[in-house]
PDB file of C-alpha atoms in Angstrom:
ATOM      1  CA  UNK A   1       0.000   0.000   0.000  1.00 54.00           C
ATOM      2  CA  UNK A   2       0.913   3.633  -0.186  1.00 78.00           C
ATOM      3  CA  UNK A   3       1.185   4.171   3.554  1.00 92.00           C
ATOM      4  CA  UNK A   4       1.552   2.362   6.854  1.00 95.00           C
ATOM      5  CA  UNK A   5      -1.530   0.320   7.621  1.00 96.00           C
ATOM      6  CA  UNK A   6      -2.579  -0.749  11.109  1.00 97.00           C
ATOM      7  CA  UNK A   7      -5.338  -3.061  12.238  1.00 96.00           C
ATOM      8  CA  UNK A   8      -7.623  -3.125  14.022  1.00 97.00           C
ATOM      9  CA  UNK A   9      -8.262   0.587  14.208  1.00 96.00           C
ATOM     10  CA  UNK A  10     -10.228   0.043  17.413  1.00 97.00           C
ATOM     11  CA  UNK A  11     -10.185  -2.850  19.854  1.00 97.00           C
ATOM     12  CA  UNK A  12     -12.200  -3.220  23.018  1.00 98.00           C
ATOM     13  CA  UNK A  13     -11.282  -6.139  25.208  1.00 97.00           C
ATOM     14  CA  UNK A  14     -11.792  -7.415  28.703  1.00 97.00           C
ATOM     15  CA  UNK A  15      -9.094  -7.377  31.331  1.00 97.00           C
ATOM     16  CA  UNK A  16      -7.039 -10.560  31.187  1.00 97.00           C
ATOM     17  CA  UNK A  17      -7.569 -11.266  27.502  1.00 97.00           C
ATOM     18  CA  UNK A  18      -4.767 -11.320  24.921  1.00 98.00           C
ATOM     19  CA  UNK A  19      -4.724  -8.925  21.969  1.00 98.00           C
ATOM     20  CA  UNK A  20      -2.776  -8.747  18.741  1.00 98.00           C
ATOM     21  CA  UNK A  21      -2.150  -5.551  16.839  1.00 98.00           C
ATOM     22  CA  UNK A  22      -0.895  -5.637  13.281  1.00 98.00           C
ATOM     23  CA  UNK A  23       1.245  -3.250  11.282  1.00 97.00           C
ATOM     24  CA  UNK A  24       1.897  -3.298   7.536  1.00 97.00           C
ATOM     25  CA  UNK A  25       4.796  -0.939   6.816  1.00 95.00           C
ATOM     26  CA  UNK A  26       5.517   0.867   3.585  1.00 93.00           C
ATOM     27  CA  UNK A  27       6.931  -1.585   1.072  1.00 91.00           C
ATOM     28  CA  UNK A  28      10.717  -1.625   1.139  1.00 88.00           C
ATOM     29  CA  UNK A  29      11.081   0.093   4.503  1.00 89.00           C
ATOM     30  CA  UNK A  30      13.586  -1.833   6.564  1.00 88.00           C
ATOM     31  CA  UNK A  31      12.951  -0.177   9.918  1.00 88.00           C
ATOM     32  CA  UNK A  32       9.710  -0.533  11.862  1.00 91.00           C
ATOM     33  CA  UNK A  33       8.753   1.088  15.157  1.00 92.00           C
ATOM     34  CA  UNK A  34       6.030   0.655  17.737  1.00 95.00           C
ATOM     35  CA  UNK A  35       5.039   3.523  20.011  1.00 95.00           C
ATOM     36  CA  UNK A  36       2.316   3.860  22.612  1.00 96.00           C
ATOM     37  CA  UNK A  37       0.363   7.014  23.273  1.00 95.00           C
ATOM     38  CA  UNK A  38      -1.879   7.305  26.281  1.00 92.00           C
ATOM     39  CA  UNK A  39      -4.667   9.871  26.287  1.00 88.00           C
ATOM     40  CA  UNK A  40      -3.244  13.383  26.178  1.00 84.00           C
ATOM     41  CA  UNK A  41       0.330  12.146  26.464  1.00 86.00           C
ATOM     42  CA  UNK A  42       3.364  11.989  24.206  1.00 87.00           C
ATOM     43  CA  UNK A  43       4.684   9.005  22.284  1.00 90.00           C
ATOM     44  CA  UNK A  44       6.351   6.279  24.317  1.00 90.00           C
ATOM     45  CA  UNK A  45       8.920   4.178  22.451  1.00 89.00           C
ATOM     46  CA  UNK A  46       8.205   0.439  22.721  1.00 93.00           C
ATOM     47  CA  UNK A  47      10.362  -1.466  20.248  1.00 92.00           C
ATOM     48  CA  UNK A  48      12.230  -1.080  16.995  1.00 88.00           C
ATOM     49  CA  UNK A  49      12.939  -3.608  14.227  1.00 90.00           C
ATOM     50  CA  UNK A  50      15.683  -3.527  11.651  1.00 86.00           C
ATOM     51  CA  UNK A  51      14.617  -6.182   9.177  1.00 88.00           C
ATOM     52  CA  UNK A  52      13.259  -9.046  11.261  1.00 90.00           C
ATOM     53  CA  UNK A  53      15.472  -8.466  14.263  1.00 89.00           C
ATOM     54  CA  UNK A  54      14.761  -6.184  17.204  1.00 87.00           C
ATOM     55  CA  UNK A  55      17.996  -4.506  18.322  1.00 80.00           C
ATOM     56  CA  UNK A  56      16.185  -2.569  21.013  1.00 78.00           C
ATOM     57  CA  UNK A  57      13.323  -3.951  23.092  1.00 82.00           C
ATOM     58  CA  UNK A  58      14.036  -1.715  26.049  1.00 82.00           C
ATOM     59  CA  UNK A  59      10.766   0.163  25.785  1.00 88.00           C
ATOM     60  CA  UNK A  60       8.463  -2.813  26.243  1.00 93.00           C
ATOM     61  CA  UNK A  61       6.621  -2.084  29.525  1.00 93.00           C
ATOM     62  CA  UNK A  62       6.534  -5.656  30.828  1.00 94.00           C
ATOM     63  CA  UNK A  63       6.960  -9.278  29.802  1.00 95.00           C
ATOM     64  CA  UNK A  64       3.285  -9.309  28.829  1.00 97.00           C
ATOM     65  CA  UNK A  65       4.301  -7.345  25.737  1.00 97.00           C
ATOM     66  CA  UNK A  66       6.014  -8.969  22.778  1.00 96.00           C
ATOM     67  CA  UNK A  67       6.471  -8.183  19.118  1.00 97.00           C
ATOM     68  CA  UNK A  68       7.672  -9.939  16.051  1.00 96.00           C
ATOM     69  CA  UNK A  69       8.281  -9.125  12.444  1.00 95.00           C
ATOM     70  CA  UNK A  70       8.341 -11.624   9.626  1.00 90.00           C
ATOM     71  CA  UNK A  71       9.659 -11.402   6.088  1.00 89.00           C
ATOM     72  CA  UNK A  72      11.010  -7.954   6.797  1.00 84.00           C
ATOM     73  CA  UNK A  73       7.483  -6.671   6.454  1.00 92.00           C
ATOM     74  CA  UNK A  74       4.421  -7.210   8.669  1.00 96.00           C
ATOM     75  CA  UNK A  75       4.789  -6.823  12.419  1.00 97.00           C
ATOM     76  CA  UNK A  76       2.537  -7.976  15.233  1.00 98.00           C
ATOM     77  CA  UNK A  77       2.478  -6.512  18.724  1.00 98.00           C
ATOM     78  CA  UNK A  78       0.977  -8.916  21.245  1.00 98.00           C
ATOM     79  CA  UNK A  79      -0.224  -7.976  24.696  1.00 98.00           C
ATOM     80  CA  UNK A  80      -1.009 -10.885  26.975  1.00 98.00           C
ATOM     81  CA  UNK A  81      -3.337 -10.735  29.960  1.00 97.00           C
ATOM     82  CA  UNK A  82      -4.287  -7.159  29.231  1.00 98.00           C
ATOM     83  CA  UNK A  83      -4.657  -4.686  32.062  1.00 97.00           C
ATOM     84  CA  UNK A  84      -6.622  -1.444  32.169  1.00 96.00           C
ATOM     85  CA  UNK A  85      -3.380   0.563  32.119  1.00 96.00           C
ATOM     86  CA  UNK A  86      -2.646  -0.930  28.684  1.00 97.00           C
ATOM     87  CA  UNK A  87      -5.438   1.209  27.244  1.00 97.00           C
ATOM     88  CA  UNK A  88      -3.833   3.557  24.742  1.00 97.00           C
ATOM     89  CA  UNK A  89      -3.293   4.172  21.052  1.00 97.00           C
ATOM     90  CA  UNK A  90      -0.571   1.960  19.648  1.00 98.00           C
ATOM     91  CA  UNK A  91       1.206   3.610  16.734  1.00 97.00           C
ATOM     92  CA  UNK A  92       3.395   1.926  14.163  1.00 96.00           C
ATOM     93  CA  UNK A  93       5.900   3.716  11.958  1.00 94.00           C
ATOM     94  CA  UNK A  94       8.337   2.650   9.289  1.00 91.00           C
ATOM     95  CA  UNK A  95      11.355   4.221   7.678  1.00 87.00           C
ATOM     96  CA  UNK A  96      13.952   3.462   5.094  1.00 82.00           C
ATOM     97  CA  UNK A  97      16.841   3.602   7.518  1.00 67.00           C
ATOM     98  CA  UNK A  98      20.263   3.158   6.107  1.00 51.00           C
ATOM     99  CA  UNK A  99      23.868   4.061   6.537  1.00 42.00           C
ATOM    100  CA  UNK A 100      25.253   7.553   6.593  1.00 44.00           C
ATOM    101  CA  UNK A 101      23.119  10.441   7.707  1.00 50.00           C
ATOM    102  CA  UNK A 102      20.158   9.431   9.835  1.00 61.00           C
ATOM    103  CA  UNK A 103      17.200  11.365   8.567  1.00 66.00           C
ATOM    104  CA  UNK A 104      14.684  10.329  11.208  1.00 65.00           C
ATOM    105  CA  UNK A 105      11.844  10.470   8.715  1.00 82.00           C
ATOM    106  CA  UNK A 106       9.262   8.108  10.085  1.00 88.00           C
ATOM    107  CA  UNK A 107       5.966   7.374   8.379  1.00 91.00           C
ATOM    108  CA  UNK A 108       3.176   6.645  10.826  1.00 94.00           C
ATOM    109  CA  UNK A 109      -0.009   4.685  10.576  1.00 95.00           C
ATOM    110  CA  UNK A 110      -3.263   5.935  12.071  1.00 93.00           C
ATOM    111  CA  UNK A 111      -2.869   3.763  15.139  1.00 95.00           C
ATOM    112  CA  UNK A 112      -4.811   1.050  16.908  1.00 97.00           C
ATOM    113  CA  UNK A 113      -6.903   2.317  19.798  1.00 97.00           C
ATOM    114  CA  UNK A 114      -7.009  -0.291  22.556  1.00 97.00           C
ATOM    115  CA  UNK A 115      -9.539  -0.092  25.367  1.00 97.00           C
ATOM    116  CA  UNK A 116      -9.306  -2.590  28.190  1.00 97.00           C
ATOM    117  CA  UNK A 117     -12.446  -2.800  30.300  1.00 96.00           C
TER     118      UNK A 117
ATOM    119  CA  UNK B   1      20.108   9.154  26.155  1.00 41.00           C
ATOM    120  CA  UNK B   2      19.276  11.838  23.655  1.00 53.00           C
ATOM    121  CA  UNK B   3      16.748  14.089  25.322  1.00 71.00           C
ATOM    122  CA  UNK B   4      14.735  16.733  23.585  1.00 81.00           C
ATOM    123  CA  UNK B   5      13.194  19.590  25.543  1.00 85.00           C
ATOM    124  CA  UNK B   6      10.354  21.750  24.263  1.00 91.00           C
ATOM    125  CA  UNK B   7       7.797  24.102  25.814  1.00 94.00           C
ATOM    126  CA  UNK B   8       4.715  22.180  26.873  1.00 93.00           C
ATOM    127  CA  UNK B   9       2.219  24.555  25.286  1.00 95.00           C
ATOM    128  CA  UNK B  10       1.869  27.782  23.337  1.00 96.00           C
ATOM    129  CA  UNK B  11      -1.042  29.975  22.326  1.00 97.00           C
ATOM    130  CA  UNK B  12      -1.104  32.189  19.254  1.00 97.00           C
ATOM    131  CA  UNK B  13      -3.551  34.159  17.166  1.00 97.00           C
ATOM    132  CA  UNK B  14      -4.396  33.606  13.550  1.00 97.00           C
ATOM    133  CA  UNK B  15      -1.993  35.305  11.172  1.00 96.00           C
ATOM    134  CA  UNK B  16       0.891  35.442  13.605  1.00 97.00           C
ATOM    135  CA  UNK B  17       4.246  33.736  13.200  1.00 97.00           C
ATOM    136  CA  UNK B  18       4.919  30.993  15.735  1.00 97.00           C
ATOM    137  CA  UNK B  19       8.388  29.848  16.763  1.00 97.00           C
ATOM    138  CA  UNK B  20       8.881  26.654  18.752  1.00 97.00           C
ATOM    139  CA  UNK B  21      12.368  25.862  20.017  1.00 95.00           C
ATOM    140  CA  UNK B  22      13.663  22.427  20.907  1.00 93.00           C
ATOM    141  CA  UNK B  23      16.843  21.697  22.815  1.00 90.00           C
ATOM    142  CA  UNK B  24      18.728  18.534  21.861  1.00 84.00           C
ATOM    143  CA  UNK B  25      22.107  18.716  23.561  1.00 79.00           C
ATOM    144  CA  UNK B  26      23.156  15.149  22.769  1.00 77.00           C
ATOM    145  CA  UNK B  27      22.262  15.000  19.125  1.00 79.00           C
ATOM    146  CA  UNK B  28      24.542  12.675  17.182  1.00 76.00           C
ATOM    147  CA  UNK B  29      26.906  14.121  14.607  1.00 78.00           C
ATOM    148  CA  UNK B  30      25.296  12.322  11.711  1.00 77.00           C
ATOM    149  CA  UNK B  31      21.661  12.892  12.676  1.00 81.00           C
ATOM    150  CA  UNK B  32      19.182  15.186  11.031  1.00 85.00           C
ATOM    151  CA  UNK B  33      16.803  17.235  13.163  1.00 88.00           C
ATOM    152  CA  UNK B  34      13.234  16.338  12.368  1.00 90.00           C
ATOM    153  CA  UNK B  35       9.904  17.842  13.370  1.00 93.00           C
ATOM    154  CA  UNK B  36       6.468  16.258  13.355  1.00 94.00           C
ATOM    155  CA  UNK B  37       2.899  17.499  13.653  1.00 96.00           C
ATOM    156  CA  UNK B  38       0.104  15.511  15.268  1.00 95.00           C
ATOM    157  CA  UNK B  39      -3.615  16.207  15.126  1.00 94.00           C
ATOM    158  CA  UNK B  40      -6.033  14.507  17.537  1.00 88.00           C
ATOM    159  CA  UNK B  41      -6.787  10.879  16.678  1.00 86.00           C
ATOM    160  CA  UNK B  42      -4.095  10.791  13.989  1.00 90.00           C
ATOM    161  CA  UNK B  43      -0.540   9.549  13.780  1.00 91.00           C
ATOM    162  CA  UNK B  44       2.253  12.137  13.682  1.00 92.00           C
ATOM    163  CA  UNK B  45       3.238  13.388  10.271  1.00 92.00           C
ATOM    164  CA  UNK B  46       6.576  14.691   9.095  1.00 91.00           C
ATOM    165  CA  UNK B  47       6.825  18.478   8.678  1.00 94.00           C
ATOM    166  CA  UNK B  48      10.431  19.360   8.040  1.00 93.00           C
ATOM    167  CA  UNK B  49      13.979  18.284   8.683  1.00 90.00           C
ATOM    168  CA  UNK B  50      17.408  19.813   8.457  1.00 90.00           C
ATOM    169  CA  UNK B  51      21.029  19.271   9.338  1.00 89.00           C
ATOM    170  CA  UNK B  52      22.304  22.807   9.824  1.00 87.00           C
ATOM    171  CA  UNK B  53      21.519  26.459   9.035  1.00 87.00           C
ATOM    172  CA  UNK B  54      18.067  27.080   7.591  1.00 94.00           C
ATOM    173  CA  UNK B  55      15.607  24.918   5.718  1.00 94.00           C
ATOM    174  CA  UNK B  56      12.302  26.094   4.288  1.00 94.00           C
ATOM    175  CA  UNK B  57       9.448  24.200   2.694  1.00 93.00           C
ATOM    176  CA  UNK B  58       5.834  24.988   1.890  1.00 92.00           C
ATOM    177  CA  UNK B  59       4.766  24.381   5.486  1.00 91.00           C
ATOM    178  CA  UNK B  60       7.492  25.742   7.752  1.00 96.00           C
ATOM    179  CA  UNK B  61      11.047  26.888   8.242  1.00 97.00           C
ATOM    180  CA  UNK B  62      13.633  25.289  10.448  1.00 96.00           C
ATOM    181  CA  UNK B  63      16.529  27.228  11.939  1.00 96.00           C
ATOM    182  CA  UNK B  64      19.525  25.322  13.282  1.00 94.00           C
ATOM    183  CA  UNK B  65      22.501  27.093  14.881  1.00 93.00           C
ATOM    184  CA  UNK B  66      26.054  26.020  14.182  1.00 92.00           C
ATOM    185  CA  UNK B  67      26.371  23.962  17.375  1.00 90.00           C
ATOM    186  CA  UNK B  68      23.160  22.025  16.513  1.00 90.00           C
ATOM    187  CA  UNK B  69      22.175  21.834  20.179  1.00 89.00           C
ATOM    188  CA  UNK B  70      18.811  23.375  19.448  1.00 91.00           C
ATOM    189  CA  UNK B  71      16.461  24.035  16.590  1.00 93.00           C
ATOM    190  CA  UNK B  72      13.542  26.374  16.027  1.00 96.00           C
ATOM    191  CA  UNK B  73      10.478  25.479  14.026  1.00 97.00           C
ATOM    192  CA  UNK B  74       8.869  28.551  12.503  1.00 98.00           C
ATOM    193  CA  UNK B  75       5.263  28.486  11.292  1.00 97.00           C
ATOM    194  CA  UNK B  76       4.427  31.610   9.277  1.00 94.00           C
ATOM    195  CA  UNK B  77       0.967  33.181   9.555  1.00 93.00           C
ATOM    196  CA  UNK B  78      -0.713  30.360  11.476  1.00 96.00           C
ATOM    197  CA  UNK B  79      -4.366  29.496  11.001  1.00 96.00           C
ATOM    198  CA  UNK B  80      -6.832  27.643  13.209  1.00 96.00           C
ATOM    199  CA  UNK B  81      -5.970  24.416  11.375  1.00 95.00           C
ATOM    200  CA  UNK B  82      -2.402  24.607  12.681  1.00 96.00           C
ATOM    201  CA  UNK B  83      -3.685  23.784  16.161  1.00 97.00           C
ATOM    202  CA  UNK B  84      -1.820  20.557  16.918  1.00 97.00           C
ATOM    203  CA  UNK B  85       1.013  19.058  18.916  1.00 96.00           C
ATOM    204  CA  UNK B  86       4.488  19.586  17.471  1.00 97.00           C
ATOM    205  CA  UNK B  87       7.338  17.223  18.264  1.00 94.00           C
ATOM    206  CA  UNK B  88      11.037  17.396  17.609  1.00 90.00           C
ATOM    207  CA  UNK B  89      12.670  14.039  17.290  1.00 85.00           C
ATOM    208  CA  UNK B  90      15.941  12.794  18.676  1.00 73.00           C
ATOM    209  CA  UNK B  91      17.804   9.555  18.361  1.00 73.00           C
ATOM    210  CA  UNK B  92      19.541   7.829  21.236  1.00 68.00           C
ATOM    211  CA  UNK B  93      23.193   8.260  20.211  1.00 64.00           C
ATOM    212  CA  UNK B  94      24.419   5.709  22.752  1.00 67.00           C
ATOM    213  CA  UNK B  95      22.314   2.780  21.641  1.00 64.00           C
ATOM    214  CA  UNK B  96      23.937   2.351  18.254  1.00 62.00           C
ATOM    215  CA  UNK B  97      20.505   1.763  16.819  1.00 66.00           C
ATOM    216  CA  UNK B  98      17.776   3.752  15.128  1.00 71.00           C
ATOM    217  CA  UNK B  99      15.910   4.238  18.400  1.00 75.00           C
ATOM    218  CA  UNK B 100      14.024   7.482  17.892  1.00 79.00           C
ATOM    219  CA  UNK B 101      12.674   9.164  20.999  1.00 79.00           C
ATOM    220  CA  UNK B 102       9.906  11.736  20.925  1.00 84.00           C
ATOM    221  CA  UNK B 103       9.903  14.540  23.448  1.00 78.00           C
ATOM    222  CA  UNK B 104       6.833  15.742  25.287  1.00 83.00           C
ATOM    223  CA  UNK B 105       5.784  17.858  22.327  1.00 92.00           C
ATOM    224  CA  UNK B 106       4.476  21.415  22.224  1.00 96.00           C
ATOM    225  CA  UNK B 107       0.715  21.811  22.190  1.00 96.00           C
ATOM    226  CA  UNK B 108      -0.013  24.797  19.957  1.00 97.00           C
ATOM    227  CA  UNK B 109      -3.412  26.397  20.177  1.00 97.00           C
ATOM    228  CA  UNK B 110      -4.289  28.962  17.536  1.00 97.00           C
ATOM    229  CA  UNK B 111      -7.009  31.386  18.551  1.00 96.00           C
ATOM    230  CA  UNK B 112      -9.290  33.352  16.262  1.00 93.00           C
TER     231      UNK B 112
END
């Protein structure tokens, strides 16, 4: 597609259930990012992929959070045993990172809004 | 850790020029300085980037001093539709990765 696509756009779940959020990056973009944005707050870095590997998982809030990326393309963020504090918008971004100057131009999807009841 | 510092909020009136400054003391030598705009219920979108001196596009100008420890986003003649949160973006220079950290952002409110 032309842009970063995320699904579902909205997800309401009950506390304790598992959820999966999907991100389709721009074709050819090697870097993929997940951020979390709570209501009225800034963007919290969660994890970053370069190809299929995740050099930096330091932002994942707890071991209930995991993410994977396959084929250098689609990524899935999984939250197990959801808690009410997990309610937020989860944003995915991709970029064509490379060597040399780091441009920091990230292309964002519209986000997946997660509500945990 | 690369830390960016911006004012939390700003108010302006339509037609005025707005300048938002970001401090990024630890910016890496080979990093661009990039600014994003975010409207409610949308993902951030790229506005402008630069490496040094001045950059101008159809949306904004970006001023970067020689030491690159700060940058100023300039929005000429703002309108109500420019009401948004503006972020400058920094990369963690110690991680050796493309870990991009967003600051708190500046919430700009344009008044009629």
